[in-house]
Amino acid sequence: MIARTPLHDWLGRKLGQEPSRDSLASYHLARLRETLAYVRERSPYHRDRLAGLAEGFPPRLKDMARLPFTTPDDLRRHHLAMLCVSQDQVARVVTLRTSGTTAPPKRIYFSDRDLELTLDFFQHGMSTMVEPGDCVLILLPGSTPDSVGDLLARALARMQVRALAHGPVADPALALAEAERRGAHCLVGIPVQALALAEHPGAERLQGRLKSALLTTDYVPRALAERIRRAWSCEIFEHYGMTETGLGGGVDCRAHAGYHLRGADLYYEVVEPQSGTPLPPGEEGELVVTTLTRQAMPLLRYRTGDLGRLLPEACPCGGATPRLDRVRGRLGNHLLLPGGARLPMWRLDEVLFAVAGLLDYRIRLTADGGARRLQLTARALPGKESGLGHEITRALAAIPELGRSLAGGGVKLEPVKIASQAWASDGTSKRTL
Ligand SMILES: [Zn+2]
Protein backbone atom coordinates (compact mmCIF):
# COMPACT_ATOMS: atom_id res chain seq x y z
CA MET A 1 0.00 0.00 0.00
CA ILE A 2 1.54 3.29 -1.14
CA ALA A 3 0.95 6.28 1.11
CA ARG A 4 -1.31 8.80 -0.60
CA THR A 5 0.31 12.12 -1.43
CA PRO A 6 -0.31 14.67 1.35
CA LEU A 7 -1.08 17.11 -1.47
CA HIS A 8 -4.45 15.37 -1.88
CA ASP A 9 -5.66 16.59 1.53
CA TRP A 10 -3.91 19.92 1.03
CA LEU A 11 -5.90 20.40 -2.19
CA GLY A 12 -9.09 19.25 -0.49
CA ARG A 13 -8.74 22.00 2.12
CA LYS A 14 -8.24 24.60 -0.63
CA LEU A 15 -11.22 23.33 -2.61
CA GLY A 16 -13.43 22.97 0.45
CA GLN A 17 -14.40 19.51 -0.75
CA GLU A 18 -12.96 16.14 -1.77
CA PRO A 19 -10.64 16.67 -4.76
CA SER A 20 -11.88 15.03 -7.93
CA ARG A 21 -11.63 15.79 -11.62
CA ASP A 22 -14.96 17.70 -11.48
CA SER A 23 -14.40 19.61 -8.24
CA LEU A 24 -10.96 20.65 -9.43
CA ALA A 25 -12.27 21.78 -12.83
CA SER A 26 -14.92 24.03 -11.27
CA TYR A 27 -12.33 25.42 -8.82
CA HIS A 28 -9.96 26.16 -11.71
CA LEU A 29 -12.69 27.85 -13.71
CA ALA A 30 -13.68 30.09 -10.79
CA ARG A 31 -10.05 31.03 -10.00
CA LEU A 32 -9.27 31.74 -13.67
CA ARG A 33 -12.25 34.12 -13.91
CA GLU A 34 -11.12 35.89 -10.73
CA THR A 35 -7.54 36.14 -11.97
CA LEU A 36 -8.58 37.61 -15.33
CA ALA A 37 -10.87 40.17 -13.70
CA TYR A 38 -8.10 41.03 -11.22
CA VAL A 39 -5.34 41.61 -13.78
CA ARG A 40 -7.64 43.62 -16.07
CA GLU A 41 -8.43 45.91 -13.19
CA ARG A 42 -4.87 46.36 -11.97
CA SER A 43 -2.31 45.79 -14.73
CA PRO A 44 -2.02 48.20 -17.69
CA TYR A 45 -0.34 45.44 -19.68
CA HIS A 46 -3.16 42.94 -19.26
CA ARG A 47 -5.88 45.58 -19.55
CA ASP A 48 -4.70 46.43 -23.06
CA ARG A 49 -4.12 42.88 -24.19
CA LEU A 50 -7.44 41.56 -22.87
CA ALA A 51 -9.55 44.57 -23.88
CA GLY A 52 -11.80 42.58 -26.22
CA LEU A 53 -12.77 39.85 -23.73
CA ALA A 54 -16.27 39.53 -22.30
CA GLU A 55 -16.86 39.93 -18.56
CA GLY A 56 -16.64 36.62 -16.73
CA PHE A 57 -14.25 35.09 -19.25
CA PRO A 58 -13.56 32.16 -19.65
CA PRO A 59 -17.00 30.54 -20.02
CA ARG A 60 -15.36 27.08 -20.09
CA LEU A 61 -11.82 25.86 -19.31
CA LYS A 62 -11.15 25.09 -22.93
CA ASP A 63 -11.77 28.75 -23.82
CA MET A 64 -8.45 29.56 -22.14
CA ALA A 65 -6.91 28.62 -25.51
CA ARG A 66 -8.28 31.90 -26.88
CA LEU A 67 -6.07 33.97 -24.56
CA PRO A 68 -2.70 35.16 -25.84
CA PHE A 69 0.42 33.56 -24.35
CA THR A 70 2.87 35.34 -22.08
CA THR A 71 6.46 34.68 -23.14
CA PRO A 72 9.74 35.02 -21.26
CA ASP A 73 10.42 38.01 -23.50
CA ASP A 74 7.21 39.66 -22.26
CA LEU A 75 8.59 39.28 -18.71
CA ARG A 76 11.78 41.03 -19.79
CA ARG A 77 10.03 43.95 -21.43
CA HIS A 78 6.77 44.47 -19.57
CA HIS A 79 7.35 43.28 -16.01
CA LEU A 80 6.49 46.62 -14.45
CA ALA A 81 3.25 46.96 -16.43
CA MET A 82 2.32 43.43 -15.33
CA LEU A 83 2.60 44.35 -11.67
CA CYS A 84 -0.81 44.35 -9.92
CA VAL A 85 0.19 45.88 -6.57
CA SER A 86 2.00 49.05 -5.57
CA GLN A 87 5.78 48.80 -5.34
CA ASP A 88 5.70 48.96 -1.54
CA GLN A 89 3.56 45.82 -1.45
CA VAL A 90 6.30 43.91 -3.27
CA ALA A 91 8.11 41.73 -0.73
CA ARG A 92 10.61 40.19 -3.09
CA VAL A 93 11.82 40.67 -6.67
CA VAL A 94 13.67 37.86 -8.40
CA THR A 95 15.89 38.89 -11.30
CA LEU A 96 16.64 36.10 -13.77
CA ARG A 97 19.39 36.56 -16.30
CA THR A 98 19.87 34.26 -19.26
CA SER A 99 23.51 33.18 -19.26
CA GLY A 100 25.47 33.95 -22.40
CA THR A 101 23.16 36.71 -23.63
CA THR A 102 22.94 40.45 -23.22
CA ALA A 103 19.11 40.31 -23.11
CA PRO A 104 17.59 42.29 -20.26
CA PRO A 105 16.75 40.08 -17.26
CA LYS A 106 13.29 38.72 -16.43
CA ARG A 107 11.84 40.15 -13.25
CA ILE A 108 9.27 38.34 -11.13
CA TYR A 109 7.55 40.09 -8.21
CA PHE A 110 6.08 38.50 -5.08
CA SER A 111 3.97 39.93 -2.28
CA ASP A 112 3.98 38.61 1.29
CA ARG A 113 0.80 36.67 0.50
CA ASP A 114 2.45 35.10 -2.56
CA LEU A 115 5.40 33.95 -0.46
CA GLU A 116 3.04 32.61 2.19
CA LEU A 117 1.40 30.37 -0.42
CA THR A 118 4.82 29.09 -1.47
CA LEU A 119 5.63 28.30 2.17
CA ASP A 120 2.32 26.47 2.47
CA PHE A 121 3.02 24.34 -0.60
CA PHE A 122 6.59 23.60 0.52
CA GLN A 123 5.38 22.51 3.93
CA HIS A 124 2.78 20.08 2.61
CA GLY A 125 4.95 18.88 -0.28
CA MET A 126 7.84 18.10 2.08
CA SER A 127 5.54 16.10 4.36
CA THR A 128 5.63 13.46 1.59
CA MET A 129 9.13 12.54 2.73
CA VAL A 130 9.84 13.88 6.22
CA GLU A 131 8.01 13.96 9.54
CA PRO A 132 8.25 15.97 12.76
CA GLY A 133 11.61 15.42 14.48
CA ASP A 134 13.48 14.80 11.21
CA CYS A 135 16.38 16.90 9.97
CA VAL A 136 16.86 18.16 6.41
CA LEU A 137 20.12 19.35 4.84
CA ILE A 138 19.27 22.08 2.31
CA LEU A 139 21.84 22.44 -0.48
CA LEU A 140 20.06 25.32 -2.23
CA PRO A 141 20.76 29.07 -2.16
CA GLY A 142 19.45 30.32 1.15
CA SER A 143 21.54 33.23 2.30
CA THR A 144 19.05 35.97 1.36
CA PRO A 145 15.63 36.32 2.99
CA ASP A 146 12.83 34.65 0.96
CA SER A 147 15.31 32.81 -1.28
CA VAL A 148 14.33 29.23 -2.07
CA GLY A 149 16.52 27.76 0.69
CA ASP A 150 15.22 30.25 3.24
CA LEU A 151 11.56 29.62 2.36
CA LEU A 152 12.10 25.88 2.50
CA ALA A 153 13.76 26.10 5.92
CA ARG A 154 10.86 28.19 7.25
CA ALA A 155 8.30 25.77 5.78
CA LEU A 156 10.06 22.85 7.51
CA ALA A 157 10.11 24.68 10.84
CA ARG A 158 6.29 24.82 10.67
CA MET A 159 6.18 21.04 10.73
CA GLN A 160 8.78 20.66 13.50
CA VAL A 161 11.46 19.51 11.09
CA ARG A 162 14.98 20.84 11.65
CA ALA A 163 16.50 22.51 8.60
CA LEU A 164 20.23 22.94 8.00
CA ALA A 165 20.66 25.70 5.42
CA HIS A 166 24.01 24.69 3.96
CA GLY A 167 23.70 26.33 0.53
CA PRO A 168 24.95 24.98 -2.83
CA VAL A 169 27.78 22.48 -2.41
CA ALA A 170 31.22 24.08 -2.72
CA ASP A 171 33.10 21.30 -0.93
CA PRO A 172 31.45 17.85 -0.81
CA ALA A 173 33.53 16.80 2.21
CA LEU A 174 32.21 19.76 4.23
CA ALA A 175 28.59 19.15 3.25
CA LEU A 176 28.91 15.45 4.13
CA ALA A 177 30.50 16.27 7.48
CA GLU A 178 27.61 18.59 8.31
CA ALA A 179 25.03 15.97 7.28
CA GLU A 180 26.77 13.40 9.48
CA ARG A 181 27.38 15.63 12.48
CA ARG A 182 23.82 16.98 12.57
CA GLY A 183 22.16 13.70 11.67
CA ALA A 184 20.34 14.59 8.43
CA HIS A 185 17.44 12.31 7.43
CA CYS A 186 16.86 13.98 4.07
CA LEU A 187 18.77 16.26 1.76
CA VAL A 188 17.44 18.68 -0.84
CA GLY A 189 19.71 19.67 -3.69
CA ILE A 190 20.54 20.08 -7.35
CA PRO A 191 20.90 16.71 -9.13
CA VAL A 192 24.60 16.94 -10.16
CA GLN A 193 25.62 18.29 -6.74
CA ALA A 194 23.72 15.54 -4.93
CA LEU A 195 25.46 12.97 -7.12
CA ALA A 196 28.91 14.41 -6.33
CA LEU A 197 28.01 14.15 -2.65
CA ALA A 198 26.58 10.64 -2.83
CA GLU A 199 29.73 9.21 -4.43
CA HIS A 200 32.29 11.24 -2.50
CA PRO A 201 34.59 9.14 -0.28
CA GLY A 202 32.96 8.80 3.13
CA ALA A 203 29.41 9.31 1.83
CA GLU A 204 28.60 5.73 2.83
CA ARG A 205 28.67 6.84 6.46
CA LEU A 206 25.20 8.38 5.88
CA GLN A 207 23.79 4.98 4.88
CA GLY A 208 21.01 3.85 7.14
CA ARG A 209 20.44 7.36 8.49
CA LEU A 210 19.61 9.28 5.31
CA LYS A 211 16.11 8.21 4.27
CA SER A 212 15.51 10.37 1.24
CA ALA A 213 16.90 12.92 -1.20
CA LEU A 214 14.79 15.51 -3.01
CA LEU A 215 16.26 16.63 -6.33
CA THR A 216 15.13 19.98 -7.65
CA THR A 217 15.98 23.04 -9.80
CA ASP A 218 17.09 20.97 -12.80
CA TYR A 219 15.90 17.95 -14.76
CA VAL A 220 16.68 14.64 -13.14
CA PRO A 221 18.18 11.98 -15.42
CA ARG A 222 17.03 8.53 -14.31
CA ALA A 223 20.59 7.19 -14.50
CA LEU A 224 21.75 9.92 -12.10
CA ALA A 225 18.91 9.34 -9.62
CA GLU A 226 19.65 5.62 -9.66
CA ARG A 227 23.31 6.21 -8.72
CA ILE A 228 22.29 8.34 -5.72
CA ARG A 229 19.71 5.76 -4.68
CA ARG A 230 22.32 3.00 -4.83
CA ALA A 231 24.98 4.99 -2.98
CA TRP A 232 22.75 5.73 0.00
CA SER A 233 19.97 3.12 -0.28
CA CYS A 234 17.60 6.05 0.05
CA GLU A 235 14.34 7.03 -1.63
CA ILE A 236 14.66 9.67 -4.38
CA PHE A 237 11.99 12.33 -4.82
CA GLU A 238 11.82 14.97 -7.52
CA HIS A 239 10.41 18.47 -7.46
CA TYR A 240 9.44 20.45 -10.54
CA GLY A 241 9.10 24.19 -10.33
CA MET A 242 10.57 27.51 -11.42
CA THR A 243 10.70 31.04 -10.12
CA GLU A 244 7.76 31.93 -12.36
CA THR A 245 5.54 29.33 -10.65
CA GLY A 246 6.43 30.81 -7.26
CA LEU A 247 9.33 28.33 -6.89
CA GLY A 248 7.09 25.39 -6.02
CA GLY A 249 5.36 23.53 -8.84
CA GLY A 250 4.89 19.84 -8.17
CA VAL A 251 6.47 16.92 -6.33
CA ASP A 252 6.23 13.16 -6.74
CA CYS A 253 4.71 10.86 -4.14
CA ARG A 254 5.97 7.51 -2.84
CA ALA A 255 4.68 5.84 -6.01
CA HIS A 256 7.23 7.94 -7.97
CA ALA A 257 4.89 8.07 -10.92
CA GLY A 258 5.04 11.72 -11.92
CA TYR A 259 4.69 15.00 -10.06
CA HIS A 260 1.55 15.89 -8.12
CA LEU A 261 1.02 19.47 -9.20
CA ARG A 262 0.36 22.49 -7.05
CA GLY A 263 -3.18 22.51 -8.44
CA ALA A 264 -4.64 25.00 -5.96
CA ASP A 265 -2.31 27.75 -7.17
CA LEU A 266 -1.40 26.78 -10.73
CA TYR A 267 -3.29 25.80 -13.86
CA TYR A 268 -1.23 23.85 -16.40
CA GLU A 269 -1.87 23.36 -20.09
CA VAL A 270 0.22 21.51 -22.67
CA VAL A 271 0.45 22.99 -26.17
CA GLU A 272 1.98 22.00 -29.46
CA PRO A 273 5.19 24.10 -29.44
CA GLN A 274 5.02 25.48 -33.00
CA SER A 275 1.32 26.21 -33.41
CA GLY A 276 0.43 26.79 -29.75
CA THR A 277 -2.61 24.51 -30.13
CA PRO A 278 -3.67 22.80 -26.88
CA LEU A 279 -2.88 19.09 -26.69
CA PRO A 280 -5.03 16.49 -24.90
CA PRO A 281 -3.84 14.90 -21.64
CA GLY A 282 -1.20 12.27 -22.28
CA GLU A 283 0.44 14.05 -25.21
CA GLU A 284 3.81 15.70 -24.83
CA GLY A 285 4.28 19.37 -25.66
CA GLU A 286 5.30 22.66 -24.10
CA LEU A 287 4.07 23.31 -20.58
CA VAL A 288 2.07 26.51 -20.22
CA VAL A 289 1.13 27.78 -16.76
CA THR A 290 -1.40 30.26 -15.44
CA THR A 291 -1.21 31.35 -11.80
CA LEU A 292 -4.50 31.19 -9.88
CA THR A 293 -3.74 32.89 -6.58
CA ARG A 294 -0.82 35.23 -7.29
CA GLN A 295 -1.21 38.77 -5.97
CA ALA A 296 1.81 40.80 -7.11
CA MET A 297 2.31 39.50 -10.63
CA PRO A 298 -0.12 36.88 -11.91
CA LEU A 299 1.02 35.10 -15.08
CA LEU A 300 -1.42 34.20 -17.84
CA ARG A 301 -0.58 31.25 -20.11
CA TYR A 302 3.13 31.60 -19.50
CA ARG A 303 5.23 29.54 -21.91
CA THR A 304 7.70 27.69 -19.71
CA GLY A 305 9.85 26.28 -22.54
CA ASP A 306 9.74 22.93 -20.72
CA LEU A 307 8.58 19.76 -22.44
CA GLY A 308 6.10 17.63 -20.55
CA ARG A 309 2.80 15.84 -20.55
CA LEU A 310 -0.12 15.71 -18.16
CA LEU A 311 -1.01 12.22 -16.98
CA PRO A 312 -4.70 11.44 -17.51
CA GLU A 313 -4.93 8.33 -15.34
CA ALA A 314 -5.11 8.28 -11.53
CA CYS A 315 -1.88 7.92 -9.55
CA PRO A 316 -1.26 4.52 -7.89
CA CYS A 317 -1.20 6.40 -4.55
CA GLY A 318 -4.87 7.38 -4.98
CA GLY A 319 -4.21 11.13 -4.84
CA ALA A 320 -6.60 13.06 -7.10
CA THR A 321 -4.39 16.01 -7.92
CA PRO A 322 -3.40 16.85 -11.49
CA ARG A 323 -0.23 14.99 -12.36
CA LEU A 324 2.69 15.74 -14.65
CA ASP A 325 5.00 13.09 -16.09
CA ARG A 326 8.66 13.62 -15.21
CA VAL A 327 9.95 16.60 -17.19
CA ARG A 328 12.86 15.67 -19.41
CA GLY A 329 14.13 18.98 -20.64
CA ARG A 330 13.62 22.14 -22.57
CA LEU A 331 12.49 22.90 -26.07
CA GLY A 332 15.49 23.38 -28.34
CA ASN A 333 17.90 21.73 -25.91
CA HIS A 334 19.38 19.28 -28.39
CA LEU A 335 22.36 18.66 -30.65
CA LEU A 336 21.57 19.11 -34.34
CA LEU A 337 23.30 16.25 -36.15
CA PRO A 338 24.25 16.16 -39.86
CA GLY A 339 21.18 15.22 -41.85
CA GLY A 340 18.93 17.11 -39.45
CA ALA A 341 18.51 14.50 -36.69
CA ARG A 342 18.04 16.04 -33.26
CA LEU A 343 19.63 14.44 -30.24
CA PRO A 344 17.93 15.81 -27.11
CA MET A 345 19.94 16.51 -23.99
CA TRP A 346 17.89 14.07 -21.91
CA ARG A 347 19.09 11.18 -24.06
CA LEU A 348 22.72 12.26 -23.71
CA ASP A 349 22.12 12.59 -19.96
CA GLU A 350 20.76 9.06 -19.63
CA VAL A 351 23.73 7.60 -21.49
CA LEU A 352 26.46 9.73 -19.91
CA PHE A 353 25.27 9.66 -16.29
CA ALA A 354 25.24 5.87 -16.60
CA VAL A 355 29.06 6.02 -17.02
CA ALA A 356 30.60 5.22 -13.63
CA GLY A 357 32.84 8.01 -12.38
CA LEU A 358 31.26 10.80 -14.47
CA LEU A 359 29.79 13.52 -12.27
CA ASP A 360 28.88 16.18 -14.84
CA TYR A 361 29.69 17.18 -18.40
CA ARG A 362 29.62 19.97 -20.95
CA ILE A 363 29.22 19.23 -24.62
CA ARG A 364 29.48 21.35 -27.78
CA LEU A 365 28.97 20.59 -31.42
CA THR A 366 30.75 23.11 -33.64
CA ALA A 367 30.77 23.45 -37.41
CA ASP A 368 34.21 23.16 -39.01
CA GLY A 369 33.96 23.12 -42.79
CA GLY A 370 32.36 19.81 -43.79
CA ALA A 371 32.62 17.85 -40.56
CA ARG A 372 31.32 18.95 -37.18
CA ARG A 373 33.42 18.64 -34.09
CA LEU A 374 32.02 17.29 -30.86
CA GLN A 375 33.84 18.58 -27.79
CA LEU A 376 33.09 17.05 -24.43
CA THR A 377 34.51 18.03 -21.08
CA ALA A 378 33.73 15.71 -18.21
CA ARG A 379 34.03 16.15 -14.51
CA ALA A 380 35.27 12.97 -12.91
CA LEU A 381 34.86 11.55 -9.47
CA PRO A 382 38.28 12.07 -7.81
CA GLY A 383 40.45 9.03 -8.53
CA LYS A 384 38.29 7.90 -11.48
CA GLU A 385 39.87 10.13 -14.14
CA SER A 386 41.85 7.43 -15.93
CA GLY A 387 39.86 5.53 -18.50
CA LEU A 388 36.86 7.85 -18.17
CA GLY A 389 37.41 9.41 -21.61
CA HIS A 390 37.41 5.95 -23.17
CA GLU A 391 34.17 4.96 -21.42
CA ILE A 392 32.49 8.20 -22.51
CA THR A 393 33.58 7.71 -26.12
CA ARG A 394 32.10 4.21 -26.09
CA ALA A 395 28.85 5.44 -24.56
CA LEU A 396 28.44 8.20 -27.16
CA ALA A 397 29.13 5.81 -30.05
CA ALA A 398 26.37 3.55 -28.72
CA ILE A 399 23.70 6.23 -29.29
CA PRO A 400 22.41 5.08 -32.71
CA GLU A 401 22.09 8.40 -34.57
CA LEU A 402 25.28 9.84 -33.07
CA GLY A 403 27.13 6.56 -33.63
CA ARG A 404 26.20 6.71 -37.32
CA SER A 405 27.49 10.28 -37.64
CA LEU A 406 30.71 9.35 -35.84
CA ALA A 407 31.25 6.25 -37.96
CA GLY A 408 30.44 8.09 -41.19
CA GLY A 409 32.76 10.99 -40.38
CA GLY A 410 30.02 13.65 -40.33
CA VAL A 411 30.87 14.28 -36.67
CA LYS A 412 34.40 14.07 -35.26
CA LEU A 413 34.75 13.53 -31.55
CA GLU A 414 37.69 15.40 -30.05
CA PRO A 415 39.58 13.72 -27.20
CA VAL A 416 37.46 13.97 -24.06
CA LYS A 417 38.81 16.56 -21.63
CA ILE A 418 38.63 16.03 -17.90
CA ALA A 419 37.79 19.09 -15.80
CA SER A 420 39.65 19.28 -12.54
CA GLN A 421 36.98 21.28 -10.69
CA ALA A 422 33.22 21.49 -10.54
CA TRP A 423 31.61 24.14 -12.72
CA ALA A 424 30.47 27.07 -10.71
CA SER A 425 26.73 27.08 -10.08
CA ASP A 426 24.65 29.77 -8.48
CA GLY A 427 22.21 27.03 -7.67
CA THR A 428 19.41 28.47 -9.77
CA SER A 429 20.19 27.74 -13.40
CA LYS A 430 19.50 24.65 -15.45
CA ARG A 431 22.10 22.77 -17.44
CA THR A 432 21.92 23.41 -21.18
CA LEU A 433 23.81 22.19 -24.21
ZN1 LIG B 1 0.73 9.77 -6.15
PDB file of N, CA, C and O and ligand atoms in Angstrom, residues 2-6 251-260 314-321 323, ligand 1:
ATOM      1  N   ILE A   2       0.731   2.069  -1.029  1.00  0.00           N
ATOM      2  CA  ILE A   2       1.542   3.290  -1.138  1.00  0.00           C
ATOM      3  C   ILE A   2       0.821   4.436  -0.437  1.00  0.00           C
ATOM      4  O   ILE A   2      -0.371   4.652  -0.661  1.00  0.00           O
ATOM      5  N   ALA A   3       1.559   5.148   0.410  1.00  0.00           N
ATOM      6  CA  ALA A   3       0.948   6.281   1.115  1.00  0.00           C
ATOM      7  C   ALA A   3       0.461   7.319   0.105  1.00  0.00           C
ATOM      8  O   ALA A   3       1.172   7.647  -0.846  1.00  0.00           O
ATOM      9  N   ARG A   4      -0.761   7.811   0.321  1.00  0.00           N
ATOM     10  CA  ARG A   4      -1.309   8.798  -0.599  1.00  0.00           C
ATOM     11  C   ARG A   4      -0.581  10.126  -0.430  1.00  0.00           C
ATOM     12  O   ARG A   4      -0.203  10.506   0.681  1.00  0.00           O
ATOM     13  N   THR A   5      -0.384  10.833  -1.520  1.00  0.00           N
ATOM     14  CA  THR A   5       0.310  12.118  -1.431  1.00  0.00           C
ATOM     15  C   THR A   5      -0.418  13.058  -0.457  1.00  0.00           C
ATOM     16  O   THR A   5      -1.640  13.201  -0.525  1.00  0.00           O
ATOM     17  N   PRO A   6       0.336  13.710   0.438  1.00  0.00           N
ATOM     18  CA  PRO A   6      -0.310  14.671   1.345  1.00  0.00           C
ATOM     19  C   PRO A   6      -0.919  15.853   0.586  1.00  0.00           C
ATOM     20  O   PRO A   6      -1.728  16.592   1.132  1.00  0.00           O
ATOM     21  N   VAL A 251       5.502  17.857  -6.932  1.00  0.00           N
ATOM     22  CA  VAL A 251       6.469  16.922  -6.333  1.00  0.00           C
ATOM     23  C   VAL A 251       5.886  15.507  -6.414  1.00  0.00           C
ATOM     24  O   VAL A 251       4.664  15.333  -6.342  1.00  0.00           O
ATOM     25  N   ASP A 252       6.758  14.526  -6.618  1.00  0.00           N
ATOM     26  CA  ASP A 252       6.227  13.164  -6.736  1.00  0.00           C
ATOM     27  C   ASP A 252       5.895  12.592  -5.363  1.00  0.00           C
ATOM     28  O   ASP A 252       6.292  13.125  -4.324  1.00  0.00           O
ATOM     29  N   CYS A 253       5.113  11.518  -5.382  1.00  0.00           N
ATOM     30  CA  CYS A 253       4.706  10.860  -4.138  1.00  0.00           C
ATOM     31  C   CYS A 253       5.515   9.573  -4.020  1.00  0.00           C
ATOM     32  O   CYS A 253       6.416   9.319  -4.807  1.00  0.00           O
ATOM     33  N   ARG A 254       5.178   8.735  -3.061  1.00  0.00           N
ATOM     34  CA  ARG A 254       5.968   7.514  -2.842  1.00  0.00           C
ATOM     35  C   ARG A 254       5.788   6.496  -3.956  1.00  0.00           C
ATOM     36  O   ARG A 254       6.544   5.528  -4.033  1.00  0.00           O
ATOM     37  N   ALA A 255       4.809   6.726  -4.848  1.00  0.00           N
ATOM     38  CA  ALA A 255       4.677   5.842  -6.013  1.00  0.00           C
ATOM     39  C   ALA A 255       5.694   6.222  -7.093  1.00  0.00           C
ATOM     40  O   ALA A 255       5.945   5.438  -8.007  1.00  0.00           O
ATOM     41  N   HIS A 256       6.246   7.435  -6.993  1.00  0.00           N
ATOM     42  CA  HIS A 256       7.228   7.942  -7.969  1.00  0.00           C
ATOM     43  C   HIS A 256       6.728   7.774  -9.400  1.00  0.00           C
ATOM     44  O   HIS A 256       7.405   7.218 -10.257  1.00  0.00           O
ATOM     45  N   ALA A 257       5.524   8.234  -9.612  1.00  0.00           N
ATOM     46  CA  ALA A 257       4.885   8.070 -10.923  1.00  0.00           C
ATOM     47  C   ALA A 257       4.466   9.431 -11.471  1.00  0.00           C
ATOM     48  O   ALA A 257       3.336   9.622 -11.892  1.00  0.00           O
ATOM     49  N   GLY A 258       5.366  10.379 -11.436  1.00  0.00           N
ATOM     50  CA  GLY A 258       5.042  11.724 -11.921  1.00  0.00           C
ATOM     51  C   GLY A 258       4.814  12.680 -10.767  1.00  0.00           C
ATOM     52  O   GLY A 258       4.701  12.271  -9.610  1.00  0.00           O
ATOM     53  N   TYR A 259       4.787  13.969 -11.092  1.00  0.00           N
ATOM     54  CA  TYR A 259       4.689  14.998 -10.055  1.00  0.00           C
ATOM     55  C   TYR A 259       3.238  15.346  -9.779  1.00  0.00           C
ATOM     56  O   TYR A 259       2.480  15.628 -10.698  1.00  0.00           O
ATOM     57  N   HIS A 260       2.861  15.362  -8.498  1.00  0.00           N
ATOM     58  CA  HIS A 260       1.546  15.894  -8.116  1.00  0.00           C
ATOM     59  C   HIS A 260       1.671  17.407  -8.133  1.00  0.00           C
ATOM     60  O   HIS A 260       2.486  17.982  -7.411  1.00  0.00           O
ATOM     61  N   ALA A 314      -5.314   8.010 -12.955  1.00  0.00           N
ATOM     62  CA  ALA A 314      -5.108   8.279 -11.529  1.00  0.00           C
ATOM     63  C   ALA A 314      -3.751   7.749 -11.092  1.00  0.00           C
ATOM     64  O   ALA A 314      -3.239   6.779 -11.652  1.00  0.00           O
ATOM     65  N   CYS A 315      -3.160   8.377 -10.086  1.00  0.00           N
ATOM     66  CA  CYS A 315      -1.880   7.922  -9.545  1.00  0.00           C
ATOM     67  C   CYS A 315      -2.100   6.655  -8.720  1.00  0.00           C
ATOM     68  O   CYS A 315      -3.117   6.524  -8.039  1.00  0.00           O
ATOM     69  N   PRO A 316      -1.133   5.727  -8.740  1.00  0.00           N
ATOM     70  CA  PRO A 316      -1.261   4.525  -7.893  1.00  0.00           C
ATOM     71  C   PRO A 316      -1.454   4.849  -6.408  1.00  0.00           C
ATOM     72  O   PRO A 316      -1.972   4.029  -5.660  1.00  0.00           O
ATOM     73  N   CYS A 317      -1.054   6.058  -5.968  1.00  0.00           N
ATOM     74  CA  CYS A 317      -1.204   6.405  -4.551  1.00  0.00           C
ATOM     75  C   CYS A 317      -2.636   6.788  -4.215  1.00  0.00           C
ATOM     76  O   CYS A 317      -2.992   6.906  -3.045  1.00  0.00           O
ATOM     77  N   GLY A 318      -3.471   7.025  -5.234  1.00  0.00           N
ATOM     78  CA  GLY A 318      -4.870   7.381  -4.983  1.00  0.00           C
ATOM     79  C   GLY A 318      -5.104   8.873  -4.855  1.00  0.00           C
ATOM     80  O   GLY A 318      -6.241   9.306  -4.668  1.00  0.00           O
ATOM     81  N   GLY A 319      -4.051   9.677  -4.956  1.00  0.00           N
ATOM     82  CA  GLY A 319      -4.210  11.133  -4.843  1.00  0.00           C
ATOM     83  C   GLY A 319      -4.834  11.709  -6.107  1.00  0.00           C
ATOM     84  O   GLY A 319      -4.364  11.418  -7.202  1.00  0.00           O
ATOM     85  N   ALA A 320      -5.885  12.509  -5.934  1.00  0.00           N
ATOM     86  CA  ALA A 320      -6.598  13.056  -7.098  1.00  0.00           C
ATOM     87  C   ALA A 320      -6.154  14.485  -7.382  1.00  0.00           C
ATOM     88  O   ALA A 320      -6.975  15.378  -7.487  1.00  0.00           O
ATOM     89  N   THR A 321      -4.865  14.696  -7.488  1.00  0.00           N
ATOM     90  CA  THR A 321      -4.392  16.014  -7.916  1.00  0.00           C
ATOM     91  C   THR A 321      -3.961  15.864  -9.369  1.00  0.00           C
ATOM     92  O   THR A 321      -3.679  14.766  -9.818  1.00  0.00           O
ATOM     93  N   ARG A 323      -1.548  15.621 -12.422  1.00  0.00           N
ATOM     94  CA  ARG A 323      -0.228  14.994 -12.356  1.00  0.00           C
ATOM     95  C   ARG A 323       0.530  15.213 -13.659  1.00  0.00           C
ATOM     96  O   ARG A 323      -0.041  15.162 -14.739  1.00  0.00           O
TER      97      ARG A 323
HETATM   98 ZN    ZN B   1       0.735   9.775  -6.149  1.00  0.00          ZN
END
